[in-house]
Amino acid sequence: MKNTLRLSTLVSLASLVACFDPNEPIVLGGASDSSGTTSASETEDGSQSSSNPTDSTSTSSGPSSATGDTTSADVTGDSSDTSPTSAESTGSADYCGLPEPTLSFAEPEVYMQGGSAVSITLADILGSPGPDIIVGDPSESQLIILENNELLADFTVVATLPLGPDGWLPAVGDLTGNGRPDLAAATGDGVWTWISDGDQLSDGQFQTTTHDPTWGTVIANVGGSAFAEVIVQTNPGEGGRLEVFPGQGGGVGSTPTVVPGGRRTPRMLAAELDGDGLVDLIVPRTDSEQETRIDGMDVLLSRGNADAFDFEVLSFETGPTPWGIAIGDFNEDSFTDVLVAHQGASPGDGIVDSVQVWLGDGTGDLAAQPEVDVGDTLGFPAVGDLDCDGHVDAVVASAQGVYILRGDGTGALAPAEQLFDAGVTGSVAVGQLDADDRLDVVVGIAPEGRVEVYYAD
C-alpha cells in the first residue's frame, strides 16, 4: 500500500546536497543541496551549482553533481574549480566517455538502517578520496557520518555526533581558511561547529542563539571578511530572524548579529548572484500561519559589511510551500539559477506537487519558468547531469520515490520520470562517489532510516 506520509511531518524532511569544493560557497543545504554541493545534496546543500565563480557549487568538465543542500561548500566565494564532484554542467557533452547519453543505475547498496535518514549531505570532511555522507537523524537528534572508502563503492559508519533537542540539519563549509570543509548544525537553542583537519573532526563547540527555536543553517562568507560565518534561522514561526555568528578562523564568535526577516523554512542556500564577488543568500518563505499566505523566496544580496551584515532583499512570490531549493545553471549562461520544489499538496488528495526553475540574470533578479508537475509530497531537490548529455537535470525526492526531470540547456525541464521506486524518500543527493566519471545518487528513506546509494552503471 502506498505510503503517503507527508515529509513535513517527519521533522521537515531535508535534502542537503553539498558536495564540498574548497573554493565555492556552501549550499545547505542544504542541498544541497543541492544541488547536494550539499545535495540535495551543500553541494550544497549545501550541491547544485552554476558556472558563476562564486556560486555555491563548482564547475566541472565531467558530470554535474548536486550541492544541498543544496551544492559544494566553501564559503569564500573565490573561484570555481574542476572537482569531479561538482554540480555544474559545462554544456559540452562527452557523454562521460560513453557513446551516447545514458541513464542507468545498479541496484542500490544499503549502508545504514535505523533512526531516520531525513537529510543527506555530501562533503569530504575526513580526507579520504571522494565525498563522505553526512546523515541528519532527527529521531535521535544526531548526525551520522559515513566515510567514503577510497572511492571503492563502499561506505562505513565512523562517527555519531549528538546534537541535543531538535538538532539534525547540518551545514558544511570552510571556517578556518585551510581549504577543508568544516561542519555546523543547529539545535533548539543554538548551533554546534566542528573543525576538520582533513583527517578528523575536532570536539564540537556550542554557541547559544539569541532567539529560539533554530531552523536552517548555512556556512558562508556573507560579510566579505577573511573567514566565513555561520548563519542560523531562529524564531521561524514568529516573524523569523537570521543570526550571523562571525568567523574567527578556528570557529565562530559567541555573539551573533541579528538580521530581522520572515523566514519560515529549514533550507537556505548561498551563492554569488549579482556579480559583485560577495556571497548572497537564498531563503524560501512560507507563511503557513497567516490567513492570507504569500509564499515565496527572498534573495538577500550581501553588501559586504562584516560588522552589521547588510543585505538588500529581493522578494519573489512562488507557488505554495517552496519547501526545497537547489541551484544550477539551467540555461547555461554562467549565471546561477534556482530550482524550487513546491510541497503544496495534501497527501492523497490527488493534487500533485511541482518544481519550477527561476533563471538568474547576474543582477540578483530571478525570472520564473513554467511549473512542472512531479508527484505527491516532494522533499528537497538536487541538481546534476545524471544522463551525461552536458545539461543539468533536476532530481527530486517524494512520497513515491525519486524522480528526474531532464534539462536541455535552455532552462526548460522535461516531464518527470520516476528514477527509483524507493518508497517515501525525504532526501536525495548527487555526487561522484566511486572511481568512474559518472554521478551517483544517495537516497535517504526517511521513515526507515535507511541510506541507499545508486551507483551509475
C-alpha positions as CSV (number, residue, x, y, z in Angstrom):
1,M,0.0,0.0,0.0
2,K,1.4,3.4,-0.9
3,N,2.7,5.3,2.0
4,T,1.7,9.0,1.6
5,L,3.2,10.2,4.8
6,R,3.9,13.9,4.4
7,L,7.5,14.9,4.5
8,S,6.8,17.9,6.7
9,T,5.5,15.7,9.4
10,L,8.9,14.0,9.5
11,V,10.6,17.0,11.1
12,S,10.6,18.9,7.8
13,L,12.5,16.3,5.6
14,A,15.5,18.0,4.1
15,S,17.9,17.0,1.4
16,L,21.2,18.9,1.7
17,V,23.3,18.3,-1.3
18,A,26.6,19.9,-0.6
19,C,29.4,18.3,-2.4
20,F,32.3,20.3,-1.0
21,D,34.6,22.3,-3.1
22,P,37.2,24.5,-1.2
23,N,36.7,27.5,-3.5
24,E,32.9,27.7,-3.5
25,P,30.3,28.9,-1.0
26,I,28.3,26.4,0.8
27,V,25.0,25.2,-0.2
28,L,23.0,24.0,2.6
29,G,21.8,22.7,2.4
30,G,21.1,22.5,2.3
31,A,21.2,20.8,-1.0
32,S,22.3,20.8,-1.5
33,D,21.6,20.7,-1.7
34,S,21.8,20.5,-3.7
35,S,22.4,20.8,-5.8
36,G,24.0,18.5,-3.0
37,T,27.2,20.7,-3.4
38,T,25.5,19.7,-0.2
39,S,22.6,17.9,-2.5
40,A,20.2,17.8,-2.4
41,S,22.6,17.4,-2.0
42,E,25.8,21.7,0.4
43,T,27.0,20.5,-2.6
44,E,25.5,22.2,-1.5
45,D,23.4,21.7,0.2
46,G,25.0,22.5,0.6
47,S,25.4,20.6,-4.1
48,Q,23.9,22.3,-7.3
49,S,25.8,24.9,-8.9
50,S,26.4,27.3,-11.6
51,S,29.5,28.3,-13.5
52,N,29.4,31.7,-11.7
53,P,32.7,31.7,-10.0
54,T,31.3,32.4,-6.6
55,D,28.2,30.4,-6.5
56,S,27.7,27.5,-4.2
57,T,28.9,24.7,-6.4
58,S,31.7,24.2,-8.8
59,T,32.3,23.8,-12.5
60,S,33.5,20.5,-13.9
61,S,34.5,19.1,-17.3
62,G,32.8,15.9,-16.2
63,P,29.3,15.2,-14.9
64,S,27.4,17.5,-12.7
65,S,26.5,16.8,-9.1
66,A,24.4,18.4,-6.6
67,T,25.4,20.6,-3.8
68,G,22.3,20.8,-0.9
69,D,21.5,21.1,0.0
70,T,22.0,22.0,-1.8
71,T,26.0,22.3,-3.8
72,S,29.9,22.2,-2.7
73,A,30.6,24.2,0.1
74,D,33.1,26.8,0.5
75,V,32.3,29.9,1.7
76,T,34.8,32.3,0.4
77,G,33.2,32.7,-2.9
78,D,36.6,32.9,-4.7
79,S,36.5,30.8,-7.8
80,S,35.3,27.7,-9.5
81,D,37.2,24.5,-10.0
82,T,37.3,21.3,-11.8
83,S,36.3,19.0,-9.0
84,P,34.8,15.7,-10.2
85,T,32.1,16.1,-7.6
86,S,31.0,19.5,-8.9
87,A,27.4,20.3,-9.7
88,E,27.7,22.3,-12.8
89,S,27.4,21.3,-16.4
90,T,29.7,22.8,-19.0
91,G,27.2,22.4,-21.8
92,S,29.7,20.5,-24.0
93,A,28.9,16.8,-23.6
94,D,31.3,13.9,-24.0
95,Y,28.7,11.6,-22.6
96,C,31.1,10.6,-19.7
97,G,33.1,8.5,-22.1
98,L,30.0,6.6,-23.3
99,P,28.8,6.6,-26.9
100,E,25.5,8.4,-26.1
101,P,23.7,9.9,-23.1
102,T,22.9,7.1,-20.6
103,L,20.7,7.0,-17.5
104,S,21.3,3.6,-15.9
105,F,22.0,2.6,-12.3
106,A,22.8,-0.6,-10.5
107,E,20.6,-2.0,-7.7
108,P,21.1,0.1,-4.5
109,E,23.7,-0.6,-1.9
110,V,22.4,-0.1,1.7
111,Y,24.9,1.5,4.1
112,M,22.7,2.4,7.1
113,Q,19.5,1.2,8.6
114,G,17.7,2.6,11.6
115,G,16.8,6.0,13.0
116,S,15.5,8.5,10.4
117,A,17.6,9.5,7.4
118,V,15.9,12.9,7.0
119,S,18.8,14.9,5.5
120,I,21.7,13.9,3.3
121,T,24.9,16.0,2.8
122,L,27.9,15.1,0.7
123,A,31.3,16.5,1.7
124,D,34.9,15.2,2.0
125,I,35.4,16.0,5.7
126,L,37.6,13.1,6.6
127,G,40.3,13.4,3.9
128,S,39.8,10.1,2.1
129,P,39.2,10.3,-1.7
130,G,35.6,11.1,-2.5
131,P,32.8,12.7,-0.6
132,D,31.6,11.3,2.7
133,I,27.9,11.0,3.6
134,I,26.5,13.1,6.5
135,V,23.1,11.9,7.6
136,G,20.8,14.1,9.7
137,D,18.7,12.0,12.1
138,P,16.0,14.0,14.0
139,S,14.6,10.9,15.7
140,E,17.8,10.8,17.8
141,S,18.9,14.5,17.3
142,Q,22.2,13.5,15.8
143,L,24.4,13.5,12.8
144,I,25.9,10.2,11.4
145,I,29.0,10.3,9.3
146,L,29.7,7.5,6.7
147,E,33.2,7.6,5.4
148,N,33.9,7.0,1.7
149,N,36.3,4.1,1.5
150,E,38.8,5.3,-1.2
151,L,36.2,5.6,-3.9
152,L,35.7,1.8,-3.9
153,A,31.9,2.0,-3.8
154,D,31.9,1.4,-0.1
155,F,31.0,3.4,3.0
156,T,31.5,2.8,6.7
157,V,29.7,4.5,9.6
158,V,32.6,6.1,11.6
159,A,31.1,8.8,13.8
160,T,27.9,9.8,15.5
161,L,27.6,13.4,16.7
162,P,24.8,14.1,19.3
163,L,23.3,17.5,18.9
164,G,20.6,18.0,21.6
165,P,16.9,18.8,21.1
166,D,15.7,19.4,17.6
167,G,19.1,19.0,16.1
168,W,19.5,17.3,12.7
169,L,20.2,19.7,9.9
170,P,23.9,20.2,9.0
171,A,25.9,22.8,7.1
172,V,29.3,22.3,5.5
173,G,31.9,24.9,4.7
174,D,35.5,26.1,5.3
175,L,35.5,28.1,8.6
176,T,39.3,28.1,9.1
177,G,40.6,29.0,5.6
178,N,42.6,25.8,5.3
179,G,40.6,24.5,2.3
180,R,39.0,21.8,4.3
181,P,35.2,21.5,4.9
182,D,34.1,22.0,8.4
183,L,30.7,21.2,9.9
184,A,27.9,23.0,11.7
185,A,24.4,22.1,12.9
186,A,21.7,24.0,14.7
187,T,19.7,22.7,17.6
188,G,16.7,24.0,19.5
189,D,18.6,26.8,21.2
190,G,22.0,27.2,19.5
191,V,24.5,25.9,16.9
192,W,27.3,23.4,17.0
193,T,30.5,23.6,15.0
194,W,33.3,21.1,14.3
195,I,36.6,21.8,12.6
196,S,38.2,19.4,10.2
197,D,41.9,19.0,9.9
198,G,41.5,16.8,6.8
199,D,41.6,13.5,8.8
200,Q,39.2,14.0,11.7
201,L,36.8,16.5,13.3
202,S,37.6,18.5,16.4
203,D,35.4,18.3,19.5
204,G,32.2,20.3,19.0
205,Q,31.9,23.9,20.0
206,F,28.4,25.2,21.0
207,Q,27.1,28.7,20.8
208,T,23.7,29.8,22.1
209,T,21.5,31.8,19.8
210,T,19.7,34.9,20.9
211,H,16.3,33.5,20.0
212,D,14.9,30.1,19.6
213,P,13.9,27.7,18.1
214,T,16.5,27.5,15.5
215,W,15.8,26.3,11.9
216,G,18.0,26.3,8.8
217,T,21.8,26.8,8.9
218,V,24.4,27.7,6.3
219,I,28.1,28.4,6.3
220,A,29.0,31.3,4.0
221,N,31.2,34.4,3.9
222,V,28.5,37.0,3.6
223,G,30.5,39.7,5.2
224,G,33.4,39.8,2.9
225,S,35.9,39.3,5.7
226,A,38.8,36.8,6.0
227,F,36.6,34.0,7.3
228,A,33.2,32.5,6.8
229,E,30.3,33.0,9.1
230,V,27.6,30.6,10.4
231,I,24.1,31.8,9.7
232,V,21.2,30.4,11.6
233,Q,17.4,31.0,11.2
234,T,15.6,31.5,14.5
235,N,12.0,32.1,15.6
236,P,10.6,30.7,12.3
237,G,7.0,31.0,13.5
238,E,7.3,34.4,15.0
239,G,8.5,36.6,12.1
240,G,11.8,35.0,11.8
241,R,15.4,36.1,12.2
242,L,18.8,35.4,10.8
243,E,21.6,35.2,13.4
244,V,25.1,35.6,12.0
245,F,27.9,34.2,14.1
246,P,31.2,35.9,12.9
247,G,34.0,33.7,11.7
248,Q,37.2,33.7,13.7
249,G,39.4,31.3,11.8
250,G,39.1,28.5,14.3
251,G,35.4,28.5,14.8
252,V,32.9,31.3,15.3
253,G,32.3,34.1,17.8
254,S,29.8,33.8,20.7
255,T,27.8,36.9,19.9
256,P,25.7,36.9,16.8
257,T,24.4,39.8,14.7
258,V,20.6,39.6,14.4
259,V,19.1,40.3,10.9
260,P,15.3,40.6,11.0
261,G,13.1,38.9,8.5
262,G,10.2,36.5,7.9
263,R,12.0,33.2,7.1
264,R,10.0,30.1,7.7
265,T,11.6,27.1,6.0
266,P,14.6,25.0,7.1
267,R,16.6,25.4,3.9
268,M,18.9,28.2,2.9
269,L,21.4,28.3,0.1
270,A,24.4,30.5,-0.5
271,A,25.5,31.6,-4.0
272,E,27.0,34.7,-5.7
273,L,24.0,36.1,-7.5
274,D,24.8,39.7,-8.6
275,G,28.4,39.7,-9.8
276,D,29.9,41.7,-7.0
277,G,32.0,38.9,-5.6
278,L,30.1,38.7,-2.3
279,V,28.2,35.6,-1.3
280,D,24.4,36.1,-1.2
281,L,21.6,34.0,0.5
282,I,18.5,32.4,-1.0
283,V,15.8,31.8,1.7
284,P,12.5,30.2,0.9
285,R,9.5,31.7,2.8
286,T,6.2,30.0,3.7
287,D,3.7,31.9,5.8
288,S,1.6,28.9,6.8
289,E,0.4,30.7,10.0
290,Q,-1.2,33.5,8.1
291,E,-4.8,33.5,7.0
292,T,-3.7,35.1,3.7
293,R,-0.5,33.4,2.8
294,I,2.1,34.7,0.4
295,D,4.7,32.0,-0.1
296,G,7.9,32.8,-1.9
297,M,11.6,33.2,-1.5
298,D,13.8,36.0,-0.6
299,V,17.2,36.8,-2.2
300,L,19.5,38.5,0.3
301,L,22.2,40.3,-1.6
302,S,25.2,40.9,0.6
303,R,26.6,44.4,0.8
304,G,29.8,43.2,2.5
305,N,29.5,44.8,5.9
306,A,31.3,42.4,8.2
307,D,30.1,44.2,11.3
308,A,26.4,44.8,10.6
309,F,25.9,42.3,7.7
310,D,23.8,44.5,5.5
311,F,21.6,42.8,2.9
312,E,19.5,44.2,0.1
313,V,16.3,42.0,0.0
314,L,14.5,41.0,-3.2
315,S,11.3,39.0,-2.7
316,F,9.7,36.6,-5.1
317,E,6.2,35.0,-4.9
318,T,6.2,31.3,-5.7
319,G,3.7,28.5,-5.6
320,P,2.6,27.2,-2.3
321,T,5.2,26.0,0.2
322,P,8.5,26.3,-1.5
323,W,10.0,23.7,0.8
324,G,13.0,22.6,-1.2
325,I,15.5,24.6,-3.3
326,A,18.6,23.8,-5.3
327,I,20.9,25.8,-7.6
328,G,22.4,25.2,-11.0
329,D,22.9,26.8,-14.4
330,F,19.9,25.5,-16.2
331,N,20.2,27.7,-19.3
332,E,24.0,27.7,-19.5
333,D,24.5,31.5,-19.4
334,S,27.0,31.3,-16.5
335,F,24.5,32.8,-14.0
336,T,23.1,31.0,-11.0
337,D,19.5,29.7,-11.4
338,V,17.3,28.4,-8.6
339,L,15.2,25.2,-8.6
340,V,12.2,25.3,-6.3
341,A,10.2,22.2,-5.2
342,H,6.7,23.1,-4.0
343,Q,5.1,20.9,-1.3
344,G,1.7,22.3,-1.7
345,A,-0.5,19.2,-1.9
346,S,-2.0,17.3,1.0
347,P,-1.2,13.6,1.0
348,G,-3.7,11.5,-1.0
349,D,-5.8,14.5,-2.2
350,G,-5.0,13.8,-5.9
351,I,-3.2,17.1,-6.3
352,V,0.4,16.9,-7.5
353,D,3.3,18.9,-6.3
354,S,5.5,20.7,-8.8
355,V,9.0,22.0,-9.4
356,Q,9.9,25.3,-11.0
357,V,13.1,26.9,-12.4
358,W,13.9,30.5,-11.7
359,L,16.5,31.9,-14.1
360,G,19.1,34.3,-12.8
361,D,20.5,37.2,-14.8
362,G,23.6,38.0,-12.8
363,T,22.0,41.0,-11.0
364,G,20.2,39.1,-8.3
365,D,16.9,39.1,-10.2
366,L,15.1,35.8,-11.0
367,A,12.6,35.0,-13.8
368,A,10.1,32.2,-13.2
369,Q,9.7,29.4,-15.7
370,P,6.7,27.2,-16.1
371,E,6.0,24.8,-13.2
372,V,6.3,21.1,-14.0
373,D,4.2,18.6,-12.1
374,V,6.0,15.8,-10.3
375,G,4.2,13.8,-7.6
376,D,2.9,13.8,-4.1
377,T,4.7,15.3,-1.1
378,L,8.0,16.5,-2.5
379,G,11.2,16.7,-0.5
380,F,14.3,18.6,-1.3
381,P,15.7,18.5,-4.9
382,A,19.2,18.0,-6.1
383,V,20.8,19.1,-9.4
384,G,23.3,17.2,-11.6
385,D,23.9,15.9,-15.1
386,L,22.9,12.4,-14.5
387,D,22.5,11.3,-18.1
388,C,25.8,12.8,-19.3
389,D,24.3,14.9,-22.1
390,G,26.0,18.1,-20.9
391,H,22.9,19.7,-19.4
392,V,22.0,19.7,-15.7
393,D,18.9,17.8,-14.6
394,A,16.7,18.1,-11.5
395,V,16.3,15.1,-9.1
396,V,13.5,15.2,-6.5
397,A,12.6,13.1,-3.5
398,S,8.9,12.4,-3.0
399,A,6.4,10.1,-1.3
400,Q,6.6,7.8,-4.4
401,G,10.4,7.6,-4.6
402,V,12.8,9.6,-6.6
403,Y,12.1,11.5,-9.9
404,I,14.3,13.0,-12.5
405,L,13.4,16.0,-14.8
406,R,15.9,16.3,-17.5
407,G,17.3,19.6,-18.6
408,D,18.0,20.7,-22.1
409,G,20.2,23.7,-21.5
410,T,17.5,26.3,-22.2
411,G,16.1,26.5,-18.7
412,A,13.2,24.1,-19.5
413,L,12.6,20.8,-17.8
414,A,11.2,17.6,-19.4
415,P,8.3,15.9,-17.8
416,A,9.1,14.0,-14.6
417,E,10.2,10.3,-14.9
418,Q,10.4,8.0,-11.9
419,L,14.1,7.3,-11.4
420,F,13.9,4.9,-8.3
421,D,10.8,3.3,-6.8
422,A,12.3,3.8,-3.3
423,G,9.2,4.5,-1.2
424,V,8.9,7.6,1.0
425,T,12.1,9.4,0.3
426,G,12.8,12.6,2.2
427,S,16.3,13.4,0.9
428,V,18.4,12.9,-2.1
429,A,22.0,13.9,-3.0
430,V,24.1,13.6,-6.2
431,G,27.8,13.2,-6.4
432,Q,30.7,11.2,-7.9
433,L,31.1,8.6,-5.2
434,D,33.3,6.0,-6.9
435,A,36.1,6.0,-9.4
436,D,34.2,6.3,-12.6
437,D,33.2,9.5,-14.4
438,R,29.5,9.4,-13.7
439,L,27.3,10.8,-11.0
440,D,25.8,8.5,-8.4
441,V,22.7,9.2,-6.2
442,V,22.3,8.9,-2.4
443,V,18.8,8.5,-1.1
444,G,17.5,8.8,2.4
445,I,14.5,6.6,3.1
446,A,13.3,8.7,6.0
447,P,10.7,6.5,7.9
448,E,13.1,3.5,7.9
449,G,16.3,5.4,8.5
450,R,17.9,3.7,5.5
451,V,20.6,5.2,3.3
452,E,20.8,3.8,-0.2
453,V,23.4,4.6,-2.9
454,Y,22.6,4.0,-6.5
455,Y,25.8,3.8,-8.5
456,A,25.7,4.7,-12.1
457,D,26.5,1.7,-14.4
